[in-house]
C-alpha cells in the first residue's frame, strides 16, 4: 500500500459500514489501537541534524526500521528524541521516502554509502522510483565491476590448495603471478617474433650466385629455415598442449579464439609434413603457408592493446556492418552510373559494372590510384560526386567506433592502474601495519593482564613464547594503555573467554596451519576436555595446550591478504589474527560470542574489526544472528580454507 | 549516400513544430480547492481539531489539488482490495460522498461523511447507508438497485473464494435482504422500513458500532 493511501484507511474502514445491513453474519471484533498515540511530532536526530515528522508518517512503512518498533532502540530518554549516528545527507532522501512514498537516489552520493544507509534503515533499493532508478542501476553496475576487478586482483595471491593444473592455468593467463610464468611468457613471445621474422625473411632475395637470378633466402638456405620453422612449431605445439591440459574447461578452451589461432598457426607445418611433394597439391600447399602469418596474432596474448582493439571491433560489429552496407550501396550506385557515363568514350577502362567497382572503391576511399580515370565530362562530374560522398560515408561510423575503443581502453587503463603492483603493495602494507599495531597492542596487554590474573598458567605460556619478538614485547609490557584501549582489550578478552579460543598472529597461524593441515581437527573444545578427563578448567586448558601445538587454526588468517581490502568496507569484519605466543586454548576458529559490533572503542583506525561471528562461519548473509552458544560453537569445515566474508 | 539522404530527411522532420496536448491538461489540474476554516469544520462535524488535522494531512497528501475526482477515488479504494475489482462499489461510494453531485469530493464532503459514519448516531448512519443503496435517489430501494450493490460488493471479493462464488449468490443475498427489510412486501424498501428493520437486528446494530474508534 502506498504511503498516502495508508492515510485513507480510516476512510475505507468507515465506508465499510455500507456493508453492514447487507451482511448476514456478525462482524469480527475490530482490532484495538493499543498505543493510543495521538499523532505527535517525533524528533529524529541524525548526527546532530534534527528532523521532525509525524509519527504517522513513519508508520506508513511498518517493515522498515523507522516504521517499526526497532526505532525504540535508538530512543534517547533525556532528550526525548531518536538519535541515529548516520549520515544526515542520505537520511534526507530516506525521510522523504516516508513523506512522499517515493525513494530518490541523489546523484552526488556514493553508491555504496547509499546502499549501506538503505540497508541500515531497512529499505530495499528496488523501490527507488523510476526517475532515479536507471542512474542507480548504472552506478551499481559500475561499482560491481570495480569490485570484481578488485577481486580478481586479490585472487592473485596464492591460495595454498590449488592443484597443479590450476596453477598452470593461472600462470598462463596472468604471467605476473610467478617468475616461471614470466619466463614462459617471454620465451613464447620471442619465438613468435622469430617465427614471423623467419616467414618474412624467407621471401627476401638473398645474394645471388653469379650465374643465377636472385633467389629468395628461403630457397637458398632451405635447411636452416626448415630447422627454424620446426623449432618454432615445436614450441607452439608444446605450448598449445600445455594450455589444453591446464584449461579448466577444455571444450570451452578449444572453442576460444586464441586457441583457434594457435591451431591455425601450427597446422600448415604438419600438413606440409604429411603431404608429399606432389605437384597437384603443391599449389594448395603454398596457400597453406599463408596461414603461417596467423602466428602474428598470437601476439595478442602478449599485447593488451591488440586485445582491446579486437574487443572493440567485436563490440562495434553493428557500426562496422552499417559502414559496410552503406559502402556497398554507394559502390554499386556509383559504379553503375560511371559505367553508363563512360560507355560512350572509346578505350574506356570501364568495361563492365564490376570493373567499375574498383574505380568506385578507390575513389570513395580517396585513394585515387589513377589506373582508371573517367574521360567524359559526365563521367568526371559523377566521379567527383563519388569522391565527395565517399568521404562522408566513411567518416560517419568512425566516431562511434572510436568512442567505443576509447571507453574500453580507459576502462582497461583504470584496471591497470589499480593493478599496478606498487600502489597496491604500499596500500596493503600500510593497512597491515595499522592492523597489526592494534592487534599487537591487545596481545601485549593481554599478556600483561594475564600475567596478573592467571598466575597458574604462567609457566606454560612462557614456555610457548614464540622465539621472535619476545624481547621487544617484554619491553612494551610496561607501556600504559589508555582507557579506551583497555576497554577494547577487555572486550576481546571476554570474547576469547566466551569462545574458549584465542587470537593468534599470522606467522604462528601459518605455521600451525601447515602443521595441522593434515590433521582432522577435533572439533569441540569442551568435548576434548571431557575426553581428556581432566579435572579443573584451568588444568584442562593446560593439557589441551599440549595437545595442539602452536596456534592458529584460525581458518581465516590465510585469507588475510585477500580480505584486507574488504575489511575496509565492513564494519564488523573478520576476526583479527592477533599475536600470541601461547598455544592456547583450542583454536578452532572463530566462534564468536555475541559481540556487538559497535562496541569496538576503536583506537587506531577504523580497520580494527570486531569479529562478526556468523559472517565468518557461514557463507550466508551477515545478518544471521550470532549463535550465542559459546560451549559448542558450530565450526566451519577445517578443510575449507576460504571463509567468505561478504563485503557489505 | 544513403546516409547522406538520411541525415537530410532527419533535419526536415525536426523543423516541424511539436504540438503538445499537455497544455490543455495542465489547465484543468491547476484547479485547487481550499477547505473552509478549521473552526467551521469543527463545528459542523463531530471531530476535534486534531482529528481534522490528521484527516486533512492524509487527504492533502493523496490529492494535493484539494479535490478528489472519481478516478482517483476508485484508485485509492482499489488499493485496499487488491483481490477483486472495487471500482463499482467505489463508484457508489463516490456518489454517496459527493453530496453536491458535481463529480468531485471536496474535503468538506469527505469530512462530513466520515463524521456521520464514525461519530454519528445510529439513525444518521442508517440514513447514510440508505442513501448509499438508493442509487437513483428516489427514496426507495428496489431489487435492481440492491442487486447492483450486492454484486459490487461481491466483485470486491475477486475470483478466488472459498466456497466458490456461484452466479446466483448475489440474487439469493438480495432475496434474503428483501425478506428481512421489506415489511409490507411491496417490492421496495423505504427509509423507515429500512431503519426499523435494522434496529430490530442485533447483529447490524452491533456492527454499526464497530468502527467507532477508527480515528
Coordinates of N, CA and C in Angstrom, one line a residue, chain A residues 177-319:
Chain A
X177 N 52.2 -13.8 -12.2 CA 52.0 -14.5 -10.9 C 53.3 -15.1 -10.4
X178 N 54.1 -15.6 -11.3 CA 55.3 -16.2 -10.8 C 56.4 -16.0 -11.9
X179 N 57.6 -16.2 -11.5 CA 58.7 -16.0 -12.4 C 58.7 -17.0 -13.5
X180 N 58.3 -18.2 -13.2 CA 58.2 -19.2 -14.3 C 57.3 -18.8 -15.4
X181 N 56.2 -18.2 -14.9 CA 55.2 -17.8 -15.9 C 55.7 -16.7 -16.7
X182 N 56.4 -15.8 -16.1 CA 57.0 -14.7 -16.8 C 58.0 -15.2 -17.8
X183 N 58.8 -16.1 -17.4 CA 59.8 -16.7 -18.4 C 59.1 -17.3 -19.5
X184 N 58.1 -18.1 -19.2 CA 57.4 -18.7 -20.3 C 56.8 -17.7 -21.3
X185 N 56.2 -16.7 -20.7 CA 55.6 -15.6 -21.4 C 56.6 -15.0 -22.4
X186 N 57.8 -14.7 -21.9 CA 58.8 -14.0 -22.8 C 59.3 -15.0 -23.8
X187 N 59.5 -16.2 -23.4 CA 60.0 -17.2 -24.4 C 59.1 -17.4 -25.6
X188 N 57.8 -17.5 -25.2 CA 56.9 -17.7 -26.3 C 56.8 -16.5 -27.2
X189 N 56.8 -15.3 -26.5 CA 56.8 -14.1 -27.3 C 58.0 -14.0 -28.3
X190 N 59.1 -14.4 -27.8 CA 60.4 -14.4 -28.6 C 60.2 -15.3 -29.8
X191 N 59.7 -16.5 -29.5 CA 59.6 -17.4 -30.6 C 58.5 -17.0 -31.6
X192 N 57.5 -16.4 -31.2 CA 56.5 -15.9 -32.1 C 57.2 -14.9 -33.0
X193 N 58.0 -14.0 -32.4 CA 58.7 -13.0 -33.2 C 59.6 -13.6 -34.2
X194 N 60.4 -14.6 -33.7 CA 61.3 -15.3 -34.6 C 60.6 -16.0 -35.8
X195 N 59.5 -16.6 -35.4 CA 58.7 -17.3 -36.5 C 58.3 -16.3 -37.6
X196 N 57.7 -15.2 -37.1 CA 57.2 -14.2 -38.1 C 58.4 -13.6 -38.9
X197 N 59.5 -13.3 -38.2 CA 60.6 -12.8 -39.0 C 61.1 -13.8 -40.0
X198 N 61.1 -15.1 -39.6 CA 61.6 -16.1 -40.5 C 60.7 -16.1 -41.7
X199 N 59.4 -16.1 -41.5 CA 58.5 -16.1 -42.6 C 58.8 -15.0 -43.6
X200 N 59.1 -13.8 -43.0 CA 59.3 -12.7 -43.8 C 60.6 -12.8 -44.6
X201 N 61.6 -13.1 -43.9 CA 62.9 -13.1 -44.5 C 63.1 -14.2 -45.5
X202 N 62.2 -15.2 -45.3 CA 62.3 -16.3 -46.3 C 62.1 -15.9 -47.7
X203 N 61.3 -14.8 -47.9 CA 61.0 -14.4 -49.2 C 61.9 -13.3 -49.8
X204 N 62.8 -12.8 -48.9 CA 63.7 -11.8 -49.4 C 64.7 -12.4 -50.3
X205 N 65.0 -11.7 -51.4 CA 66.0 -12.3 -52.3 C 67.4 -12.1 -51.6
X206 N 68.0 -13.2 -51.4 CA 69.4 -13.2 -50.9 C 70.4 -12.9 -52.0
X207 N 71.5 -12.8 -51.6 CA 72.5 -12.5 -52.7 C 72.5 -13.7 -53.7
X208 N 72.7 -13.4 -54.9 CA 72.6 -14.4 -55.9 C 74.0 -14.9 -56.2
X209 N 73.9 -16.2 -56.6 CA 75.2 -16.7 -57.2 C 75.3 -16.1 -58.6
X210 N 76.5 -16.0 -59.0 CA 76.8 -15.2 -60.2 C 76.0 -15.5 -61.4
X211 N 75.8 -16.8 -61.7 CA 75.1 -17.0 -62.9 C 73.6 -17.4 -62.7
X212 N 73.1 -17.0 -61.6 CA 71.7 -17.3 -61.3 C 71.0 -16.0 -61.0
X213 N 69.7 -16.0 -61.2 CA 69.0 -14.8 -60.8 C 68.8 -14.8 -59.3
X214 N 68.3 -13.7 -58.8 CA 68.1 -13.6 -57.4 C 67.1 -14.7 -56.9
X215 N 67.6 -15.4 -55.9 CA 66.6 -16.4 -55.4 C 66.3 -15.9 -54.0
X216 N 65.1 -16.2 -53.5 CA 64.8 -15.8 -52.1 C 65.6 -16.7 -51.2
X217 N 65.8 -16.1 -50.0 CA 66.7 -16.8 -49.0 C 66.1 -18.1 -48.6
X218 N 64.8 -18.2 -48.7 CA 64.2 -19.5 -48.3 C 64.6 -20.6 -49.2
X219 N 64.8 -20.3 -50.4 CA 65.3 -21.4 -51.3 C 66.8 -21.7 -51.2
X220 N 67.5 -20.7 -50.7 CA 68.9 -20.8 -50.7 C 69.3 -21.6 -49.4
X221 N 68.7 -21.2 -48.3 CA 69.1 -21.9 -47.1 C 68.0 -22.7 -46.6
X222 N 67.6 -23.7 -47.4 CA 66.3 -24.4 -47.1 C 66.4 -25.1 -45.7
X223 N 67.5 -25.7 -45.5 CA 67.6 -26.5 -44.2 C 67.5 -25.6 -43.1
X224 N 68.2 -24.5 -43.1 CA 68.2 -23.6 -42.0 C 66.8 -23.1 -41.7
X225 N 66.1 -22.7 -42.7 CA 64.8 -22.2 -42.5 C 63.9 -23.3 -42.0
X226 N 64.1 -24.5 -42.5 CA 63.3 -25.6 -42.1 C 63.5 -25.9 -40.6
X227 N 64.8 -25.8 -40.2 CA 65.0 -26.1 -38.8 C 64.4 -25.0 -37.9
X228 N 64.5 -23.8 -38.3 CA 63.9 -22.7 -37.6 C 62.4 -22.9 -37.4
X229 N 61.8 -23.2 -38.6 CA 60.4 -23.4 -38.6 C 60.0 -24.6 -37.7
X230 N 60.8 -25.6 -37.8 CA 60.4 -26.8 -36.9 C 60.5 -26.4 -35.5
X231 N 61.6 -25.7 -35.1 CA 61.8 -25.3 -33.7 C 60.6 -24.5 -33.2
X232 N 60.2 -23.5 -34.0 CA 59.1 -22.7 -33.6 C 57.8 -23.5 -33.4
X233 N 57.6 -24.4 -34.4 CA 56.3 -25.2 -34.3 C 56.4 -26.1 -33.1
X234 N 57.5 -26.6 -32.9 CA 57.6 -27.5 -31.7 C 57.2 -26.7 -30.4
X235 N 57.8 -25.5 -30.3 CA 57.4 -24.7 -29.1 C 55.9 -24.4 -29.1
X236 N 55.4 -24.0 -30.2 CA 54.0 -23.7 -30.2 C 53.1 -24.9 -29.9
X237 N 53.5 -26.0 -30.5 CA 52.7 -27.2 -30.2 C 52.7 -27.5 -28.7
X238 N 54.0 -27.5 -28.1 CA 54.1 -27.8 -26.7 C 53.2 -26.8 -25.9
X239 N 53.3 -25.6 -26.3 CA 52.5 -24.5 -25.5 C 51.0 -24.8 -25.7
X240 N 50.6 -25.2 -26.9 CA 49.2 -25.4 -27.0 C 48.7 -26.6 -26.2
X241 N 49.5 -27.6 -26.2 CA 49.1 -28.8 -25.5 C 49.1 -28.5 -24.0
X242 N 50.1 -27.8 -23.5 CA 50.1 -27.4 -22.1 C 48.9 -26.6 -21.7
X243 N 48.5 -25.7 -22.6 CA 47.3 -24.9 -22.3 C 46.1 -25.7 -22.3
X244 N 46.1 -26.7 -23.3 CA 44.9 -27.5 -23.3 C 44.8 -28.4 -22.1
X245 N 45.9 -28.8 -21.6 CA 45.9 -29.6 -20.4 C 45.4 -28.8 -19.2
X246 N 45.9 -27.6 -19.1 CA 45.7 -26.8 -17.9 C 44.3 -26.1 -17.9
X247 N 43.7 -26.1 -19.1 CA 42.4 -25.3 -19.1 C 41.3 -26.0 -18.3
X248 N 40.6 -25.1 -17.5 CA 39.6 -25.7 -16.6 C 38.5 -26.3 -17.4
X249 N 38.2 -25.7 -18.6 CA 37.1 -26.3 -19.4 C 37.7 -26.5 -20.8
X250 N 38.1 -27.7 -21.1 CA 38.8 -27.9 -22.3 C 38.0 -27.6 -23.5
X251 N 36.7 -28.0 -23.4 CA 35.9 -27.7 -24.6 C 35.8 -26.2 -24.9
X252 N 35.6 -25.5 -23.8 CA 35.5 -24.0 -24.0 C 36.8 -23.4 -24.5
X253 N 37.9 -24.0 -24.0 CA 39.2 -23.5 -24.4 C 39.4 -23.7 -25.9
X254 N 38.9 -24.9 -26.3 CA 39.2 -25.3 -27.7 C 38.3 -24.4 -28.6
X255 N 37.2 -23.9 -28.1 CA 36.4 -23.0 -28.9 C 36.9 -21.6 -28.9
X256 N 37.8 -21.2 -28.0 CA 38.1 -19.8 -27.9 C 38.9 -19.4 -29.1
X257 N 38.9 -18.1 -29.3 CA 39.6 -17.5 -30.5 C 41.1 -17.8 -30.4
X258 N 41.6 -17.6 -29.3 CA 43.1 -17.7 -29.2 C 43.5 -19.1 -29.6
X259 N 42.8 -20.1 -29.1 CA 43.3 -21.4 -29.4 C 43.1 -21.8 -30.9
X260 N 42.1 -21.2 -31.5 CA 41.9 -21.4 -32.9 C 43.1 -20.8 -33.7
X261 N 43.4 -19.6 -33.2 CA 44.6 -19.0 -33.9 C 45.8 -19.9 -33.7
X262 N 46.0 -20.4 -32.5 CA 47.1 -21.3 -32.2 C 47.1 -22.5 -33.2
X263 N 46.0 -23.1 -33.3 CA 45.9 -24.3 -34.2 C 46.2 -23.9 -35.6
X264 N 45.6 -22.8 -36.1 CA 45.8 -22.4 -37.5 C 47.2 -22.1 -37.7
X265 N 47.9 -21.6 -36.7 CA 49.3 -21.2 -36.9 C 50.2 -22.4 -37.1
X266 N 49.9 -23.5 -36.4 CA 50.8 -24.6 -36.5 C 50.4 -25.7 -37.5
X267 N 49.2 -25.6 -37.9 CA 48.7 -26.7 -38.8 C 49.4 -26.8 -40.1
X268 N 49.7 -25.6 -40.8 CA 50.3 -25.8 -42.1 C 51.6 -26.6 -42.1
X269 N 52.3 -26.4 -41.0 CA 53.6 -27.2 -40.9 C 53.3 -28.7 -41.0
X270 N 52.3 -29.1 -40.1 CA 52.1 -30.5 -40.1 C 51.5 -31.0 -41.4
X271 N 50.7 -30.2 -41.9 CA 50.1 -30.6 -43.2 C 51.2 -30.7 -44.2
X272 N 52.1 -29.8 -44.2 CA 53.2 -29.8 -45.1 C 54.1 -31.1 -44.9
X273 N 54.2 -31.5 -43.6 CA 55.0 -32.7 -43.4 C 54.3 -33.9 -44.0
X274 N 53.0 -33.9 -43.8 CA 52.3 -35.1 -44.2 C 52.2 -35.2 -45.7
X275 N 52.0 -34.0 -46.4 CA 51.9 -34.1 -47.8 C 53.2 -34.4 -48.5
X276 N 53.1 -35.1 -49.5 CA 54.4 -35.4 -50.3 C 54.6 -34.3 -51.2
X277 N 55.7 -34.3 -52.0 CA 55.9 -33.3 -52.9 C 55.2 -33.5 -54.2
X278 N 53.9 -33.6 -54.0 CA 53.0 -33.9 -55.2 C 52.8 -32.6 -55.9
X279 N 52.8 -32.6 -57.2 CA 52.7 -31.4 -58.0 C 51.3 -30.8 -57.8
X280 N 50.3 -31.7 -57.8 CA 48.9 -31.2 -57.8 C 48.6 -30.4 -56.6
X281 N 49.1 -30.9 -55.5 CA 48.7 -30.3 -54.2 C 49.7 -29.2 -53.8
X282 N 50.8 -29.1 -54.5 CA 51.7 -28.1 -54.0 C 51.2 -26.7 -54.1
X283 N 50.3 -26.5 -55.1 CA 49.6 -25.2 -55.1 C 48.8 -24.9 -53.9
X284 N 48.1 -25.9 -53.5 CA 47.3 -25.7 -52.3 C 48.2 -25.6 -51.1
X285 N 49.3 -26.3 -51.1 CA 50.3 -26.2 -50.0 C 50.8 -24.8 -49.9
X286 N 51.1 -24.2 -51.0 CA 51.6 -22.9 -50.9 C 50.6 -22.0 -50.3
X287 N 49.4 -22.2 -50.6 CA 48.3 -21.3 -50.0 C 48.3 -21.5 -48.5
X288 N 48.6 -22.8 -48.1 CA 48.5 -23.0 -46.7 C 49.6 -22.2 -46.0
X289 N 50.7 -22.0 -46.6 CA 51.8 -21.3 -46.0 C 51.4 -19.9 -45.6
X290 N 50.4 -19.4 -46.3 CA 49.9 -18.1 -45.9 C 49.4 -18.1 -44.5
X291 N 48.8 -19.2 -44.1 CA 48.3 -19.2 -42.8 C 49.3 -19.1 -41.7
X292 N 50.6 -19.3 -42.1 CA 51.6 -19.1 -41.1 C 51.7 -17.7 -40.5
X293 N 51.2 -16.8 -41.3 CA 51.2 -15.4 -40.9 C 50.3 -15.2 -39.7
X294 N 49.4 -16.1 -39.5 CA 48.5 -16.0 -38.3 C 49.2 -16.1 -37.0
X295 N 50.5 -16.5 -37.1 CA 51.2 -16.6 -35.9 C 51.4 -15.2 -35.2
X296 N 51.3 -14.2 -36.1 CA 51.4 -12.9 -35.5 C 50.3 -12.6 -34.6
X297 N 49.1 -13.2 -34.8 CA 48.0 -12.9 -33.9 C 48.2 -13.5 -32.5
X298 N 49.2 -14.4 -32.4 CA 49.5 -15.0 -31.1 C 50.0 -13.9 -30.2
X299 N 50.5 -12.8 -30.8 CA 50.9 -11.7 -30.0 C 49.8 -11.0 -29.2
X300 N 48.6 -11.3 -29.6 CA 47.5 -10.6 -28.9 C 47.5 -11.1 -27.4
X301 N 48.0 -12.3 -27.1 CA 48.1 -12.7 -25.7 C 49.1 -11.8 -25.0
X302 N 50.0 -11.3 -25.7 CA 51.1 -10.5 -25.1 C 50.8 -9.0 -25.1
X303 N 50.0 -8.6 -26.0 CA 49.7 -7.2 -26.0 C 48.3 -6.9 -25.7
X304 N 48.1 -6.1 -24.7 CA 46.8 -5.8 -24.3 C 46.1 -4.9 -25.3
X305 N 46.8 -4.0 -25.9 CA 46.3 -3.0 -26.8 C 45.6 -3.8 -28.0
X306 N 46.3 -4.8 -28.4 CA 45.8 -5.6 -29.5 C 44.4 -6.3 -29.1
X307 N 44.4 -6.7 -27.9 CA 43.2 -7.4 -27.4 C 42.1 -6.4 -27.3
X308 N 42.4 -5.2 -26.9 CA 41.4 -4.1 -26.8 C 40.9 -3.8 -28.2
X309 N 41.8 -3.8 -29.1 CA 41.4 -3.5 -30.5 C 40.4 -4.5 -31.0
X310 N 40.8 -5.8 -30.8 CA 39.9 -6.8 -31.2 C 38.6 -6.8 -30.5
X311 N 38.6 -6.5 -29.2 CA 37.3 -6.4 -28.5 C 36.5 -5.3 -29.0
X312 N 37.1 -4.2 -29.3 CA 36.4 -3.0 -29.8 C 35.7 -3.4 -31.1
X313 N 36.5 -4.0 -32.0 CA 35.9 -4.3 -33.3 C 34.7 -5.2 -33.1
X314 N 34.9 -6.1 -32.1 CA 33.8 -7.1 -31.9 C 32.5 -6.3 -31.4
X315 N 32.8 -5.4 -30.5 CA 31.6 -4.7 -29.9 C 31.0 -3.7 -30.8
X316 N 31.8 -3.3 -31.8 CA 31.3 -2.3 -32.7 C 30.8 -3.0 -34.0
X317 N 30.4 -4.2 -33.8 CA 30.1 -5.0 -35.0 C 28.9 -4.3 -35.8
X318 N 28.0 -3.8 -35.1 CA 26.9 -3.2 -35.8 C 27.3 -1.9 -36.6
X319 N 28.2 -1.1 -36.0 CA 28.6 0.0 -36.7 C 29.4 -0.4 -37.9

